[in-house]
Short mmCIF file of C-alpha atoms in Angstrom, two decimals:
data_model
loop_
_atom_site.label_atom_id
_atom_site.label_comp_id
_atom_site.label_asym_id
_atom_site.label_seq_id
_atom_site.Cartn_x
_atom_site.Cartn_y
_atom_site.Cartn_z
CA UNK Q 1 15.18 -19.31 -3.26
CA UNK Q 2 12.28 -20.41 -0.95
CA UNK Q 3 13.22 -21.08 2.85
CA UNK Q 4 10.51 -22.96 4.87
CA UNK Q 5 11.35 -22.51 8.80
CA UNK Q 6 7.99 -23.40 10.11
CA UNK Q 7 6.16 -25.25 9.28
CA UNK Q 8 2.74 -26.73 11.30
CA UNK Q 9 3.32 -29.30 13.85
CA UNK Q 10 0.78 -31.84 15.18
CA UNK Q 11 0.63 -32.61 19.43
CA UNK Q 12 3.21 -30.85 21.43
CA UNK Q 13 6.04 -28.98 20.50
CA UNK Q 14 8.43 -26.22 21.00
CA UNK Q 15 9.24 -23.21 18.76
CA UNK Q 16 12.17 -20.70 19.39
CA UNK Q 17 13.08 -17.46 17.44
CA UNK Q 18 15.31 -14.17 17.97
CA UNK Q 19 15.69 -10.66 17.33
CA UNK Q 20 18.19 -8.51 18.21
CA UNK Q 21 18.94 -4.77 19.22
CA UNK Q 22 19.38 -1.67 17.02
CA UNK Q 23 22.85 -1.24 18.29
CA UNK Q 24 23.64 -5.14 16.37
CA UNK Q 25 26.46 -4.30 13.92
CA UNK Q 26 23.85 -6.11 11.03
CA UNK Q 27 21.05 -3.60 12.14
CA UNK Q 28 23.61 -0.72 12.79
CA UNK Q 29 24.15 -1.68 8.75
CA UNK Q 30 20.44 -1.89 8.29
CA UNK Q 31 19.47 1.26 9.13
CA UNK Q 32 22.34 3.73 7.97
CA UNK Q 33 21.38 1.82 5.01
CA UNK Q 34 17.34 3.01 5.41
CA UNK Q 35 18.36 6.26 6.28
CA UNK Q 36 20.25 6.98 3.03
CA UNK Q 37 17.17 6.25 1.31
CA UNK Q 38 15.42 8.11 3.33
CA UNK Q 39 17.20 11.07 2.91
CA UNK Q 40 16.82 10.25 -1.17
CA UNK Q 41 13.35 9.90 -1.08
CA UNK Q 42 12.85 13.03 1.18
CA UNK Q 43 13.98 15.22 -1.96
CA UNK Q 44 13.32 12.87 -5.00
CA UNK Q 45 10.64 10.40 -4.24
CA UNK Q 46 12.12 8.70 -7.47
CA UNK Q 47 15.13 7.50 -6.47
CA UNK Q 48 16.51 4.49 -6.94
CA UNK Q 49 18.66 3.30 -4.43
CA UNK Q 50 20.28 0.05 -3.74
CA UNK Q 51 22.35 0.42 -0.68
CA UNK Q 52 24.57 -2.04 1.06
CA UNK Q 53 26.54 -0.61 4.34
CA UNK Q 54 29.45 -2.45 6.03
CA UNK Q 55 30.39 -1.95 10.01
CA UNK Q 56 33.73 -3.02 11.28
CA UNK Q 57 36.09 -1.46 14.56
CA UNK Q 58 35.95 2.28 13.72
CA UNK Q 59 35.20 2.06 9.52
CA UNK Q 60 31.85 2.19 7.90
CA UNK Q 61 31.43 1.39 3.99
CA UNK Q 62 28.18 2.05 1.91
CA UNK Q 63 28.15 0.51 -1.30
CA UNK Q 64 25.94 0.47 -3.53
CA UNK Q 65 23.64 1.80 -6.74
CA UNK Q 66 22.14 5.25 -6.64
CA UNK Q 67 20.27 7.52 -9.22
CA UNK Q 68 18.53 10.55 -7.78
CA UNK Q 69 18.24 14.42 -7.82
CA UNK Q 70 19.18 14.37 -4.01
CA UNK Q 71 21.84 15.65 -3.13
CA UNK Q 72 23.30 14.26 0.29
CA UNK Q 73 25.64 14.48 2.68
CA UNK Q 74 25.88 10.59 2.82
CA UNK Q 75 28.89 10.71 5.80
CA UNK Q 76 26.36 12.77 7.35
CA UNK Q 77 23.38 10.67 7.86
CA UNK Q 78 26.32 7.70 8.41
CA UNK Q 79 27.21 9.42 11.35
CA UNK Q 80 24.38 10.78 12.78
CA UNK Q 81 22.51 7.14 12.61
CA UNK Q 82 25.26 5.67 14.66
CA UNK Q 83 25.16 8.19 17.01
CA UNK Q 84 21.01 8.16 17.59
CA UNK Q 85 21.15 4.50 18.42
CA UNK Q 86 24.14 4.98 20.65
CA UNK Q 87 27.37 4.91 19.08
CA UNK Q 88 29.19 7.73 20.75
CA UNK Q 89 32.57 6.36 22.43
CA UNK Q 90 34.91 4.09 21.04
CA UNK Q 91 34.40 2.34 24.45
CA UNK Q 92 30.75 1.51 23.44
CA UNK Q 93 31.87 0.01 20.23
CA UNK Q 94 32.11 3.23 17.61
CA UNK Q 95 32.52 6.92 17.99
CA UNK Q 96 29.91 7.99 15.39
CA UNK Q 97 31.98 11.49 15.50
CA UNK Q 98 35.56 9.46 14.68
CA UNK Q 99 34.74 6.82 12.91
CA UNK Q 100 35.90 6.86 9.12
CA UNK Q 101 33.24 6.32 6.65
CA UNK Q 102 33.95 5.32 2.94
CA UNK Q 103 31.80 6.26 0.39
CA UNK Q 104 31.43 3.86 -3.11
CA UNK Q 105 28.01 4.05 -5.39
CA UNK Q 106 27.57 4.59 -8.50
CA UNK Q 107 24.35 5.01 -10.64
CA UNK Q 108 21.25 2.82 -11.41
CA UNK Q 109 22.35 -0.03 -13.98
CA UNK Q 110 20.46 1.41 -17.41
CA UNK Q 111 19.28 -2.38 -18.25
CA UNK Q 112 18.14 -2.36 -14.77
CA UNK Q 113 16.39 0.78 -15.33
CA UNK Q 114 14.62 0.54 -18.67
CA UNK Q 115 12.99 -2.36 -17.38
CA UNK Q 116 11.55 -0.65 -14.02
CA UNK Q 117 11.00 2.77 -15.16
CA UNK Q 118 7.26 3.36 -16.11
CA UNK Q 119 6.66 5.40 -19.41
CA UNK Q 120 3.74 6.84 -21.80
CA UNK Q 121 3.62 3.33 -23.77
CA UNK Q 122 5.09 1.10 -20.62
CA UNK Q 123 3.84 0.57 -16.82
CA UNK Q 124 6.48 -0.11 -14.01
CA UNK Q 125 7.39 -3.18 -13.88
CA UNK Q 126 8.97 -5.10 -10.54
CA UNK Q 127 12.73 -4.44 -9.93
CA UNK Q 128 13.80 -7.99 -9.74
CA UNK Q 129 12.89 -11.61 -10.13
CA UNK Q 130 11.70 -13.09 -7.55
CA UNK Q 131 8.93 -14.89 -4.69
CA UNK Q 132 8.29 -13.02 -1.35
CA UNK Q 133 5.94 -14.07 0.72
CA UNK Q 134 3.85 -12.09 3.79
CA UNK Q 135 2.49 -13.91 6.87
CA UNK Q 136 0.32 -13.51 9.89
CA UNK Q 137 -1.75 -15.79 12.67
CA UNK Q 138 -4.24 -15.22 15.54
CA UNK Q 139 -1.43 -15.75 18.03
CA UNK Q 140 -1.13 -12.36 18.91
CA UNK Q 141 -3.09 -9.08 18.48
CA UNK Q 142 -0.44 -7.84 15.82
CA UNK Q 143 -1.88 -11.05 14.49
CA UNK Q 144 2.19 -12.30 14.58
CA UNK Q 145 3.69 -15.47 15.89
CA UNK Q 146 4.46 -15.40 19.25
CA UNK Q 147 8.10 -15.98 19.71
CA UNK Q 148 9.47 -13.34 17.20
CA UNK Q 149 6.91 -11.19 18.70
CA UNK Q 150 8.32 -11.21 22.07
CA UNK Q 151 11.54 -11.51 21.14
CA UNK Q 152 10.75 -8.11 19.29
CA UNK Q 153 9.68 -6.54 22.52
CA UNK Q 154 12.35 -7.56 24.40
CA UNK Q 155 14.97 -5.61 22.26
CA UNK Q 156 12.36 -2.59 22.17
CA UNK Q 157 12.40 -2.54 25.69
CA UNK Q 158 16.47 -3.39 26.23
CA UNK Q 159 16.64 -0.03 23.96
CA UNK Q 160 14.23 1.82 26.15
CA UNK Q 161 15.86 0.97 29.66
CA UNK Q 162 19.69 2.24 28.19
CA UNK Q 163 17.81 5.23 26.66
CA UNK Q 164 16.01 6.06 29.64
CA UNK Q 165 19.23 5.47 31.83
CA UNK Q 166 16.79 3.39 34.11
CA UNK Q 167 19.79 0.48 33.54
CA UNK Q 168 22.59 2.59 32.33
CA UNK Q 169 25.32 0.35 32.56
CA UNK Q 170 23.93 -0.96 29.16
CA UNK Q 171 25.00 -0.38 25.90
CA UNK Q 172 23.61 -0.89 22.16
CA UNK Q 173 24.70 -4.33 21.55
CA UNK Q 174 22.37 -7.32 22.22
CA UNK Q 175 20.16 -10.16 21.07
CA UNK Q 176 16.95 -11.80 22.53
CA UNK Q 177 15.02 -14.98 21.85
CA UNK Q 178 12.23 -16.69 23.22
CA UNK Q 179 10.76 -20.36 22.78
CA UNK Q 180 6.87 -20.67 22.81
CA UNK Q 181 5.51 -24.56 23.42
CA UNK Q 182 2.59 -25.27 21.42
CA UNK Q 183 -0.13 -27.63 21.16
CA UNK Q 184 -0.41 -27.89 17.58
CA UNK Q 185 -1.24 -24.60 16.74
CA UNK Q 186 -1.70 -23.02 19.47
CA UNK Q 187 0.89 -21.74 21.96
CA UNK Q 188 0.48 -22.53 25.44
CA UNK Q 189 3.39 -21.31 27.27
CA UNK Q 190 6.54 -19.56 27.35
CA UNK Q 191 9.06 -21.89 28.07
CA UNK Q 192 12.51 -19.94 27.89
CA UNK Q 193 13.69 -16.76 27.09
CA UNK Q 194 17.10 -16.12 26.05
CA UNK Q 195 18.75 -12.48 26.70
CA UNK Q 196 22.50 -11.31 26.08
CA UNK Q 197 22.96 -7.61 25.99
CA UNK Q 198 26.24 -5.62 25.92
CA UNK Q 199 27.45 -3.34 28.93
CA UNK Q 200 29.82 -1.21 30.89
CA UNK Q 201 32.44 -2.78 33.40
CA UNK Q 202 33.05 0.81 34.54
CA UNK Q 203 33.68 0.54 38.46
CA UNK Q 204 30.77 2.27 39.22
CA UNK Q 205 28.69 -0.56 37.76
CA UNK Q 206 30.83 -3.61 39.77
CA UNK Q 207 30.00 -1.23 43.25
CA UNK Q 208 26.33 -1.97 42.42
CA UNK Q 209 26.87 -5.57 42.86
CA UNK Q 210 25.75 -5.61 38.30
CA UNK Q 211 29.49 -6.65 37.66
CA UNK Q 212 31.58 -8.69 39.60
CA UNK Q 213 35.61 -7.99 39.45
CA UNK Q 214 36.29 -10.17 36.60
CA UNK Q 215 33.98 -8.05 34.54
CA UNK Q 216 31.07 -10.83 34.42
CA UNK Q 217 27.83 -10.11 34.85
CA UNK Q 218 27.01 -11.12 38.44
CA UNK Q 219 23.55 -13.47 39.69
CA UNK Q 220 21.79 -9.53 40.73
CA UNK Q 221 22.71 -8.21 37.23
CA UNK Q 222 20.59 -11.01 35.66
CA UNK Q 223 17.72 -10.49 38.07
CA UNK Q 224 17.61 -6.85 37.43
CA UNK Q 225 17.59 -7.56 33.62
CA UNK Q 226 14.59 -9.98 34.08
CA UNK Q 227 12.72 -7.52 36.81
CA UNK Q 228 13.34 -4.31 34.13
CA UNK Q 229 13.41 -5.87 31.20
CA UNK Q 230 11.65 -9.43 30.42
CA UNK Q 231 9.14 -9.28 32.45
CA UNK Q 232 7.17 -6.19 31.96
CA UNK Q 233 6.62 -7.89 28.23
CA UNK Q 234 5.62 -11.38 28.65
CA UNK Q 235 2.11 -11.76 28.51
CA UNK Q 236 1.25 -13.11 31.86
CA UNK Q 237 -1.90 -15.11 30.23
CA UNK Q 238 1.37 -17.52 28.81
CA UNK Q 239 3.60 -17.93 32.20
CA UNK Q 240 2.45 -21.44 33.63
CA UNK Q 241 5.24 -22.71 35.21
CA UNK Q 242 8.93 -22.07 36.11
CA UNK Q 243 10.62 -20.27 32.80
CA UNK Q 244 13.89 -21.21 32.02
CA UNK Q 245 15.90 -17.62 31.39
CA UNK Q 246 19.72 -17.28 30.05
CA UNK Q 247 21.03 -14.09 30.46
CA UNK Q 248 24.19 -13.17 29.18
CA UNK Q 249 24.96 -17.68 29.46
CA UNK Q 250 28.79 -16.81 28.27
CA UNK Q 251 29.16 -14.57 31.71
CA UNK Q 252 30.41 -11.66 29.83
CA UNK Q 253 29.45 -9.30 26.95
CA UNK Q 254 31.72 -5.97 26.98
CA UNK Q 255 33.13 -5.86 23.63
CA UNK Q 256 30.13 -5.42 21.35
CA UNK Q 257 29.10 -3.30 18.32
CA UNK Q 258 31.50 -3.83 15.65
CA UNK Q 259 34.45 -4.55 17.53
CA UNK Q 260 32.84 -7.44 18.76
CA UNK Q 261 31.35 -8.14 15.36
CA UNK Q 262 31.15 -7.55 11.55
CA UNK Q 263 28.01 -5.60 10.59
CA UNK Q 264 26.06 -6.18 7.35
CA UNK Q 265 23.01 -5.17 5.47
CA UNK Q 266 20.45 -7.44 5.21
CA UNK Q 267 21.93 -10.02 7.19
CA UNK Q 268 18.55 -10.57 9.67
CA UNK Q 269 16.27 -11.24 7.25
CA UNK Q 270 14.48 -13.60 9.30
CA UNK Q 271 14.62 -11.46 12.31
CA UNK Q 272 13.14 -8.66 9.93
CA UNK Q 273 10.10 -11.17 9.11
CA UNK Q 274 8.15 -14.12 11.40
CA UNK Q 275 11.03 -15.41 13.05
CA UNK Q 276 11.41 -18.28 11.02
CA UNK Q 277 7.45 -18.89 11.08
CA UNK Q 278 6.57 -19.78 7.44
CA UNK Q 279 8.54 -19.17 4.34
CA UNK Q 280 11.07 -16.19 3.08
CA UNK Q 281 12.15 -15.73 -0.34
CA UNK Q 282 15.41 -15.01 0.54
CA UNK Q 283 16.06 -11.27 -0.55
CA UNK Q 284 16.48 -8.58 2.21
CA UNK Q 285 14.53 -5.34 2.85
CA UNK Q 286 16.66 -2.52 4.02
CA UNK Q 287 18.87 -0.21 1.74
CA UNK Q 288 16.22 -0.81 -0.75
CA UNK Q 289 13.92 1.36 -2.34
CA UNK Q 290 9.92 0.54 -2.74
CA UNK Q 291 10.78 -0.29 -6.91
CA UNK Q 292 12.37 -3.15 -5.38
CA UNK Q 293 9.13 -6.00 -4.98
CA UNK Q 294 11.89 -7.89 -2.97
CA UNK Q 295 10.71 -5.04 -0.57
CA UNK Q 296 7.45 -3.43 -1.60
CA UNK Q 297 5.61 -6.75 -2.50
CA UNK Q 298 6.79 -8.04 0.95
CA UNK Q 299 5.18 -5.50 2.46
CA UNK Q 300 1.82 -6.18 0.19
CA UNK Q 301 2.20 -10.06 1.42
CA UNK Q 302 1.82 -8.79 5.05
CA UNK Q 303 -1.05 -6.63 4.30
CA UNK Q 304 -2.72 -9.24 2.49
CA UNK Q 305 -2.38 -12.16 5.08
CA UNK Q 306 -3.02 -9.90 7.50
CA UNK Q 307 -6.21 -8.83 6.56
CA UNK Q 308 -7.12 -12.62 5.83
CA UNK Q 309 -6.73 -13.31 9.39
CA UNK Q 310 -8.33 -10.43 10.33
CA UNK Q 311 -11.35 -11.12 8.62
CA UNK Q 312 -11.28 -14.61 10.24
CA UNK Q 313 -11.35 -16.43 7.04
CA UNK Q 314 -8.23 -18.26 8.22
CA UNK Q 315 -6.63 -18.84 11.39
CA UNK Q 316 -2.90 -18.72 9.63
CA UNK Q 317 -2.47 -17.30 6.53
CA UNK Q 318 0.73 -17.36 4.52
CA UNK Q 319 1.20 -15.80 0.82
CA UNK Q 320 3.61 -15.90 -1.82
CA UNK Q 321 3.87 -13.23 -4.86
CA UNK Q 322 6.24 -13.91 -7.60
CA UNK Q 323 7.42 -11.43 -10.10
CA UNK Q 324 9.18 -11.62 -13.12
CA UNK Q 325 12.10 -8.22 -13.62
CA UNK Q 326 10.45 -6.07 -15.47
CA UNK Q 327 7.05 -7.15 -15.56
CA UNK Q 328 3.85 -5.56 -14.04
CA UNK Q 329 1.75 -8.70 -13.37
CA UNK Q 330 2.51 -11.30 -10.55
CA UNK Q 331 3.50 -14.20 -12.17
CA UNK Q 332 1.81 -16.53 -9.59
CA UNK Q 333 0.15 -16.14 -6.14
CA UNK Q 334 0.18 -18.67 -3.59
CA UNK Q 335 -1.90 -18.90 -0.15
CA UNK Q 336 -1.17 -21.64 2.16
CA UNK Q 337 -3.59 -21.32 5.60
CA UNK Q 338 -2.06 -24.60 7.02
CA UNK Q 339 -5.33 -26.21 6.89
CA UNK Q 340 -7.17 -23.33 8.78
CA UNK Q 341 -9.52 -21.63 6.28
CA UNK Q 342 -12.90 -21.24 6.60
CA UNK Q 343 -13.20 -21.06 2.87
CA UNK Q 344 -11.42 -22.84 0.27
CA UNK Q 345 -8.05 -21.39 -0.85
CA UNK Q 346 -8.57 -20.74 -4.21
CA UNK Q 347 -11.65 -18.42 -3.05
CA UNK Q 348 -9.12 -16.49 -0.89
CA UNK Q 349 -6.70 -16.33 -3.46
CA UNK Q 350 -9.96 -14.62 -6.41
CA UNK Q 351 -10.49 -12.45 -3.29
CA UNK Q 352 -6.99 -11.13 -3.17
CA UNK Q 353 -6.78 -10.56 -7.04
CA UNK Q 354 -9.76 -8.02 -6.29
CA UNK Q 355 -9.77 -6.13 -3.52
CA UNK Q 356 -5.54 -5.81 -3.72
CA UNK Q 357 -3.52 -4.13 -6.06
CA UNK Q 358 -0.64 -6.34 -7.15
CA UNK Q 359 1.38 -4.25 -9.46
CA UNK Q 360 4.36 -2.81 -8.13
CA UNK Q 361 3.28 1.01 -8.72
CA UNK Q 362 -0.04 0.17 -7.33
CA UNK Q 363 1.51 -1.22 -4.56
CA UNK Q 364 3.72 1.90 -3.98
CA UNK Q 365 0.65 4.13 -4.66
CA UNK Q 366 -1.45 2.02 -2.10
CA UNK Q 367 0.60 1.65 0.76
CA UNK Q 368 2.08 5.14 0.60
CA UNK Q 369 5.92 3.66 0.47
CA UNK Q 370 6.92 7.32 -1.50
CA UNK Q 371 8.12 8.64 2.36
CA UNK Q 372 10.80 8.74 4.12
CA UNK Q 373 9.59 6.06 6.81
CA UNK Q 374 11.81 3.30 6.09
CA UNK Q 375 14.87 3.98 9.15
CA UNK Q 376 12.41 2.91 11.70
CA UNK Q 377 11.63 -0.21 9.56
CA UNK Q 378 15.13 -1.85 10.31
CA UNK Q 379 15.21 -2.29 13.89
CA UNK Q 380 12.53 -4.19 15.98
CA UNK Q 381 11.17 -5.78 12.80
CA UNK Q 382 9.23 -4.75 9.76
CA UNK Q 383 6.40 -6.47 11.12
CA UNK Q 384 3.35 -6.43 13.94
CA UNK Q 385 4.01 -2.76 14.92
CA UNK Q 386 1.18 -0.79 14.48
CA UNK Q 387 3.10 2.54 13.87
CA UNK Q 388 0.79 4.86 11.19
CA UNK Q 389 4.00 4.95 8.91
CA UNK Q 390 3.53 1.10 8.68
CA UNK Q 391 0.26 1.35 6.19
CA UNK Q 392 0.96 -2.58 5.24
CA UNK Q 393 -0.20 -3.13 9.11
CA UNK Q 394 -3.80 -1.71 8.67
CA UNK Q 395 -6.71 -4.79 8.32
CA UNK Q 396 -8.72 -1.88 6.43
CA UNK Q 397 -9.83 -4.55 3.63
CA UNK Q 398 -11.05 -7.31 6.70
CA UNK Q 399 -14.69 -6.69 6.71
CA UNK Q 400 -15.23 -6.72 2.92
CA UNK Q 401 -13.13 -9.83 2.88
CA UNK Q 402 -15.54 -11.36 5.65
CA UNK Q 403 -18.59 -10.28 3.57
CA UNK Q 404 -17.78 -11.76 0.44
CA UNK Q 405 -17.00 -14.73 1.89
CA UNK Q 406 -20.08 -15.12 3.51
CA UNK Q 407 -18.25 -14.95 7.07
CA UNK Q 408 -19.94 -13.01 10.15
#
């Protein structure tokens, strides 16, 4: 399954996307799921883990394939995952210390196995069928598209202002989204931003003039929330004009977490990616270990485009990878620069055959993805953070690129 959300648009035009908080009930799935396998991979960097979690009122289910030599204390990391992003009360949404968490995985499928598992006559093949695809532009200096960018920041800093109790009438819960007007490729302006976050109606918080007696978030709770929170991210370079804000538009947002909603891994892949910006292959990252291209070769796509951009062969730069299950070899790669190269495509694509390794155990082996790093990969995307865990983020490969294409 391909998805195309974005494509390029001629003249004027607006684009919107959204992320949302780690306290969401699908990235409160997302990353008990990512911390399961990182507690596998911590003591077997083998494993293989396939691991689907399910948040609703006070129960937590992970489901899912596992073989490994760990041995872990899966309720553990459940709870202590909820509890880190701030689950602690059933008044916030879950009490990571109450809640009850089911346990139901099983081992590896064997025909999965024999067809991913490298041996002395055999190389690892990919995990699954399947196209992913990696993206980046000049928008940004993460070399992201603007909108899911600040979006991303937005929930970053919502987390940071609850943490820091510098707004602690907050709680986990919450979504942003921003919408970027362009003229054809090139934004110009922010033109709204769109914030709902989850808080306390505790009476302390309505004397402040944040909630009014109905439990609605008052006109000075929305100003505070754009003074502490919006603001201090938009690039100022971008605000022409009055920006149209919405914050919290239904008036109230007490019940959140998953009372308010059902939680599920791998529900935000598009948050997880470009917002919508390009294409997505459909499969999700989290819960899944790096034998798993849906993952892995996602990552590689990033790096790749990434470092096309970077070497300013293209101003956009989107790539698609397909894989057959069980085979080493790509079955086809795809690079689509919207009309923005500075050298033919096919040139970028006889580039990317030699200066990246395409395999799935030469991906793993290049970008390091043996480590526990993947938790931190499921909340304020996978992508445009230049954290050293996130080795698909480096433009290491840019300037040999830019030499062998003749570009200065």
């Amino acid at each position: 399954m391909a998805i195309n959300l974005g494509n390029s648009n001629s003249g004027t035009h607006l684009f919107t996307s959204e992320s949302v908080t780690m306290g969401h009930p699908d990235k409160l799935a997302d990353q008990i799921s990512d911390a399961i396998l990182d507690a596998m991979i911590a003591q077997d960097k083998n494993s293989r883990v396939a691991c689907e979690t399910l948040v609703k009122n006070t129960t937590i289910i992970v489901a899912g394939e596992i073989t490994s030599k760990a041995v872990v204390d899966i309720p553990q990391i459940v709870r202590k995952t909820a509890a880190d992003i701030g689950y602690t009360s059933s008044d916030i949404g879950l009490d990571a210390k109450t809640c009850t968490v089911m346990v139901c995985l099983e081992r590896q499928s064997p025909d999965i196995s024999m067809g991913v598992t490298a041996t002395k006559k055999k190389e690892q093949g990919a995990g699954d069928q399947g196209l992913m695809f990696g993206f980046a532009c000049n928008e940004t200096a993460a070399l992201m598209p603007m909108p899911i960018h600040l979006a991303h920041r937005i929930c970053e800093r919502l987390a940071y202002v609850r943490e820091k109790k510098i707004l602690p009438w907050l709680r986990p819960d919450g979504k942003a989204q921003v919408t970027v007007e362009y003229d054809g490729n090139k934004p110009i302006r922010i033109d709204t931003v769109v914030c709902s976050t989850q808080y306390s109606d505790a009476p302390e918080y309505k004397k402040k003039g944040w909630i009014d007696k109905a439990g609605c978030m008052t006109e000075r709770g929305r100003k505070v929330i754009i003074e502490k929170v919006i603001n201090p991210v938009l690039p100022k370079k971008y605000i022409k004009g009055k920006i149209k804000y919405h914050i919290n538009p239904t008036g109230r947002f007490v019940i959140g977490g998953p009372h308010g909603d059902c939680g599920l891994t791998g529900r935000k892949i598009i948050v997880d990616t470009y917002g919508g910006r390009g294409s997505h292959g459909g499969g999700a990252f989290s819960g899944k270990d790096p034998s798993k291209v849906d993952r892995s070769a996602s990552y590689m796509a990033r790096y790749v485009a990434k470092n096309i951009v970077a070497a300013k062969l293209a101003d956009i730069c989107e790539v698609q990878i397909a894989y057959a299950i069980g085979v080493a070899e790509p079955i086809s790669i795809l690079i689509d620069t919207r009309g923005t190269a500075k050298v033919s495509e096919k040139k970028l694509v006889e580039l990317v055959r030699k200066h990246f390794p395409l395999k799935p155990a030469d991906i793993i082996k290049h970008l390091k993805l043996l480590r526990p790093i993947y938790t931190q990969t499921a909340r304020h995307g996978h992508f445009g953070r230049n954290l050293p865990e996130f080795t698909w983020e480096k433009t290491d490969k840019a300037k040999i690129l830019a030499k062998e294409a003749g570009i200065k």
